[in-house]
mmCIF file of C-alpha atoms in Angstrom:
data_model
loop_
_atom_site.group_PDB
_atom_site.id
_atom_site.type_symbol
_atom_site.label_atom_id
_atom_site.label_comp_id
_atom_site.label_asym_id
_atom_site.label_seq_id
_atom_site.Cartn_x
_atom_site.Cartn_y
_atom_site.Cartn_z
ATOM 1 C CA UNK A 1 -16.759 40.797 -4.430
ATOM 2 C CA UNK A 2 -13.837 42.759 -6.027
ATOM 3 C CA UNK A 3 -10.516 43.109 -4.156
ATOM 4 C CA UNK A 4 -9.323 46.334 -2.779
ATOM 5 C CA UNK A 5 -6.504 48.035 -4.658
ATOM 6 C CA UNK A 6 -4.183 47.426 -1.617
ATOM 7 C CA UNK A 7 -5.072 43.747 -1.567
ATOM 8 C CA UNK A 8 -4.442 43.510 -5.359
ATOM 9 C CA UNK A 9 -1.086 45.272 -4.957
ATOM 10 C CA UNK A 10 -0.066 42.790 -2.130
ATOM 11 C CA UNK A 11 -1.194 39.770 -4.044
ATOM 12 C CA UNK A 12 0.886 41.069 -7.059
ATOM 13 C CA UNK A 13 3.829 41.663 -4.751
ATOM 14 C CA UNK A 14 3.630 38.191 -3.290
ATOM 15 C CA UNK A 15 3.517 36.633 -6.895
ATOM 16 C CA UNK A 16 6.477 38.779 -7.858
ATOM 17 C CA UNK A 17 8.444 37.634 -4.841
ATOM 18 C CA UNK A 18 7.401 34.010 -5.525
ATOM 19 C CA UNK A 19 8.604 34.298 -9.162
ATOM 20 C CA UNK A 20 11.897 35.717 -7.812
ATOM 21 C CA UNK A 21 12.511 32.813 -5.630
ATOM 22 C CA UNK A 22 11.518 30.488 -8.369
ATOM 23 C CA UNK A 23 14.079 32.172 -10.835
ATOM 24 C CA UNK A 24 16.788 31.647 -8.160
ATOM 25 C CA UNK A 25 15.919 28.048 -7.576
ATOM 26 C CA UNK A 26 15.206 27.217 -11.322
ATOM 27 C CA UNK A 27 17.577 29.526 -13.114
ATOM 28 C CA UNK A 28 17.898 27.591 -16.289
ATOM 29 C CA UNK A 29 14.130 27.357 -16.836
ATOM 30 C CA UNK A 30 13.600 31.162 -16.316
ATOM 31 C CA UNK A 31 16.478 32.249 -18.403
ATOM 32 C CA UNK A 32 15.540 29.851 -21.231
ATOM 33 C CA UNK A 33 11.977 31.097 -21.035
ATOM 34 C CA UNK A 34 13.388 34.758 -21.101
ATOM 35 C CA UNK A 35 15.557 34.085 -24.257
ATOM 36 C CA UNK A 36 12.605 32.487 -25.965
ATOM 37 C CA UNK A 37 10.281 35.483 -25.218
ATOM 38 C CA UNK A 38 12.970 37.782 -26.611
ATOM 39 C CA UNK A 39 13.321 35.534 -29.662
ATOM 40 C CA UNK A 40 9.638 35.678 -30.245
ATOM 41 C CA UNK A 41 9.645 39.383 -30.006
ATOM 42 C CA UNK A 42 12.571 39.607 -32.362
ATOM 43 C CA UNK A 43 10.874 37.394 -34.897
ATOM 44 C CA UNK A 44 7.566 39.321 -34.731
ATOM 45 C CA UNK A 45 9.384 42.589 -35.019
ATOM 46 C CA UNK A 46 11.205 41.387 -38.045
ATOM 47 C CA UNK A 47 8.111 40.197 -39.725
ATOM 48 C CA UNK A 48 6.355 43.512 -39.110
ATOM 49 C CA UNK A 49 9.315 45.422 -40.402
ATOM 50 C CA UNK A 50 9.293 43.142 -43.552
ATOM 51 C CA UNK A 51 5.670 44.114 -44.173
ATOM 52 C CA UNK A 52 6.566 47.787 -43.601
ATOM 53 C CA UNK A 53 9.408 47.607 -46.007
ATOM 54 C CA UNK A 54 7.279 45.809 -48.661
ATOM 55 C CA UNK A 55 4.571 48.466 -48.343
ATOM 56 C CA UNK A 56 7.253 51.295 -48.533
ATOM 57 C CA UNK A 57 8.806 49.745 -51.709
ATOM 58 C CA UNK A 58 5.340 49.526 -53.348
ATOM 59 C CA UNK A 59 4.876 53.217 -52.618
ATOM 60 C CA UNK A 60 8.183 53.941 -54.341
ATOM 61 C CA UNK A 61 10.233 54.472 -51.229
ATOM 62 C CA UNK A 62 13.577 52.806 -50.612
ATOM 63 C CA UNK A 63 13.465 50.444 -47.659
ATOM 64 C CA UNK A 64 16.168 48.019 -46.622
ATOM 65 C CA UNK A 65 15.273 44.478 -45.668
ATOM 66 C CA UNK A 66 18.611 43.241 -44.301
ATOM 67 C CA UNK A 67 17.871 44.270 -40.804
ATOM 68 C CA UNK A 68 14.285 42.854 -40.699
ATOM 69 C CA UNK A 69 15.499 39.534 -42.279
ATOM 70 C CA UNK A 70 18.267 39.371 -39.713
ATOM 71 C CA UNK A 71 15.763 39.756 -37.005
ATOM 72 C CA UNK A 72 13.613 37.045 -38.350
ATOM 73 C CA UNK A 73 16.504 34.621 -38.671
ATOM 74 C CA UNK A 74 18.032 35.398 -35.286
ATOM 75 C CA UNK A 75 14.536 35.069 -33.770
ATOM 76 C CA UNK A 76 14.041 31.634 -35.367
ATOM 77 C CA UNK A 77 17.504 30.367 -34.347
ATOM 78 C CA UNK A 78 16.967 31.547 -30.793
ATOM 79 C CA UNK A 79 13.449 30.101 -30.582
ATOM 80 C CA UNK A 80 14.836 26.807 -31.789
ATOM 81 C CA UNK A 81 18.163 26.852 -29.779
ATOM 82 C CA UNK A 82 17.908 29.225 -26.779
ATOM 83 C CA UNK A 83 21.108 27.808 -25.405
ATOM 84 C CA UNK A 84 23.019 29.695 -28.171
ATOM 85 C CA UNK A 85 22.125 32.974 -26.630
ATOM 86 C CA UNK A 86 22.998 31.727 -23.091
ATOM 87 C CA UNK A 87 26.264 30.369 -24.363
ATOM 88 C CA UNK A 88 27.036 33.720 -26.131
ATOM 89 C CA UNK A 89 26.269 35.576 -23.014
ATOM 90 C CA UNK A 90 28.679 33.308 -20.961
ATOM 91 C CA UNK A 91 31.346 33.893 -23.561
ATOM 92 C CA UNK A 92 30.945 37.654 -23.626
ATOM 93 C CA UNK A 93 30.609 38.194 -19.756
ATOM 94 C CA UNK A 94 33.304 35.602 -19.022
ATOM 95 C CA UNK A 95 35.614 37.031 -21.605
ATOM 96 C CA UNK A 96 34.916 40.554 -20.213
ATOM 97 C CA UNK A 97 35.718 39.396 -16.638
ATOM 98 C CA UNK A 98 38.856 37.813 -17.929
ATOM 99 C CA UNK A 99 40.101 40.943 -19.685
ATOM 100 C CA UNK A 100 39.004 43.120 -16.764
ATOM 101 C CA UNK A 101 41.139 40.931 -14.447
ATOM 102 C CA UNK A 102 44.200 40.957 -16.648
ATOM 103 C CA UNK A 103 44.023 44.775 -17.036
ATOM 104 C CA UNK A 104 43.660 45.027 -13.300
ATOM 105 C CA UNK A 105 46.894 43.039 -12.730
ATOM 106 C CA UNK A 106 48.614 45.177 -15.336
ATOM 107 C CA UNK A 107 47.412 48.374 -13.695
ATOM 108 C CA UNK A 108 48.568 47.050 -10.265
ATOM 109 C CA UNK A 109 51.926 46.268 -11.728
ATOM 110 C CA UNK A 110 52.334 49.657 -13.264
ATOM 111 C CA UNK A 111 51.004 51.641 -10.277
ATOM 112 C CA UNK A 112 53.345 53.510 -7.958
ATOM 113 C CA UNK A 113 51.733 51.927 -4.890
ATOM 114 C CA UNK A 114 54.296 49.821 -3.106
ATOM 115 C CA UNK A 115 51.932 47.725 -0.966
ATOM 116 C CA UNK A 116 48.280 47.951 -2.125
ATOM 117 C CA UNK A 117 45.496 46.789 0.140
ATOM 118 C CA UNK A 118 44.654 43.150 0.007
ATOM 119 C CA UNK A 119 41.284 43.663 -1.606
ATOM 120 C CA UNK A 120 43.041 45.528 -4.476
ATOM 121 C CA UNK A 121 45.487 42.666 -5.041
ATOM 122 C CA UNK A 122 42.633 40.108 -4.924
ATOM 123 C CA UNK A 123 39.987 41.887 -7.188
ATOM 124 C CA UNK A 124 41.802 41.133 -10.564
ATOM 125 C CA UNK A 125 42.424 37.386 -9.550
ATOM 126 C CA UNK A 126 38.753 37.085 -8.558
ATOM 127 C CA UNK A 127 37.722 38.572 -11.849
ATOM 128 C CA UNK A 128 39.917 36.286 -13.748
ATOM 129 C CA UNK A 129 38.676 33.201 -11.872
ATOM 130 C CA UNK A 130 35.073 34.149 -12.352
ATOM 131 C CA UNK A 131 35.618 34.765 -15.973
ATOM 132 C CA UNK A 132 37.239 31.415 -16.545
ATOM 133 C CA UNK A 133 34.440 29.676 -14.500
ATOM 134 C CA UNK A 134 31.739 31.428 -16.524
ATOM 135 C CA UNK A 135 33.335 30.418 -19.782
ATOM 136 C CA UNK A 136 33.919 26.869 -18.646
ATOM 137 C CA UNK A 137 30.227 26.597 -17.443
ATOM 138 C CA UNK A 138 28.880 28.049 -20.719
ATOM 139 C CA UNK A 139 25.097 28.289 -21.059
ATOM 140 C CA UNK A 140 24.535 26.776 -17.656
ATOM 141 C CA UNK A 141 26.850 29.409 -16.074
ATOM 142 C CA UNK A 142 25.079 32.342 -17.694
ATOM 143 C CA UNK A 143 21.798 30.746 -16.846
ATOM 144 C CA UNK A 144 22.766 30.495 -13.311
ATOM 145 C CA UNK A 145 24.144 34.063 -13.109
ATOM 146 C CA UNK A 146 21.159 35.636 -14.946
ATOM 147 C CA UNK A 147 18.625 33.527 -12.883
ATOM 148 C CA UNK A 148 20.041 34.810 -9.606
ATOM 149 C CA UNK A 149 20.169 38.483 -10.934
ATOM 150 C CA UNK A 150 16.594 38.171 -12.269
ATOM 151 C CA UNK A 151 15.419 36.589 -9.004
ATOM 152 C CA UNK A 152 17.002 39.112 -6.837
ATOM 153 C CA UNK A 153 15.552 41.944 -8.956
ATOM 154 C CA UNK A 154 12.046 40.370 -8.851
ATOM 155 C CA UNK A 155 12.251 39.896 -5.033
ATOM 156 C CA UNK A 156 13.327 43.498 -4.655
ATOM 157 C CA UNK A 157 10.581 44.686 -6.835
ATOM 158 C CA UNK A 158 8.016 42.698 -5.090
ATOM 159 C CA UNK A 159 9.157 43.855 -1.532
ATOM 160 C CA UNK A 160 9.065 47.546 -2.824
ATOM 161 C CA UNK A 161 5.570 46.986 -4.122
ATOM 162 C CA UNK A 162 4.405 45.486 -0.784
ATOM 163 C CA UNK A 163 5.870 48.375 1.188
ATOM 164 C CA UNK A 164 4.195 50.833 -1.079
ATOM 165 C CA UNK A 165 0.811 49.066 -0.528
ATOM 166 C CA UNK A 166 1.420 49.224 3.259
ATOM 167 C CA UNK A 167 2.232 52.797 3.044
ATOM 168 C CA UNK A 168 -1.019 53.642 1.279
ATOM 169 C CA UNK A 169 -3.213 51.533 3.505
#
């Protein structure tokens, strides 16, 4: 006996919420899996682009192959070493938080406000501390951050889907 559309939507919502909870509890597994899926897509896209470039060149058209080869190489590297991507994310996000905090401190020093609110004085220092922490944690730090963000997004999506199924039925 087939399931009703509302029952299917609720089951899908429950699975989405469960995946969100799992992403929060097992962030390194989920982010590594996400990087590997991205790597597989990059590799496949590069291979398809290389076939397209080859066909275009045989037809007498100019077609560059640097981009497709770069996709293939990056896809292979990330498939073999997904931690490289997680480490790079940690460095970029951590560096951005660090720069944001320093610029915030400079802006505070240059502002004409004599006694800014406590939160405005703390924000740059919090940004610096989080940036340093993310850089020091490396791939594990970005995995934790991305796992939590992914988990919260999945839980929110599952709950919205459940509410939509309740509204219909």
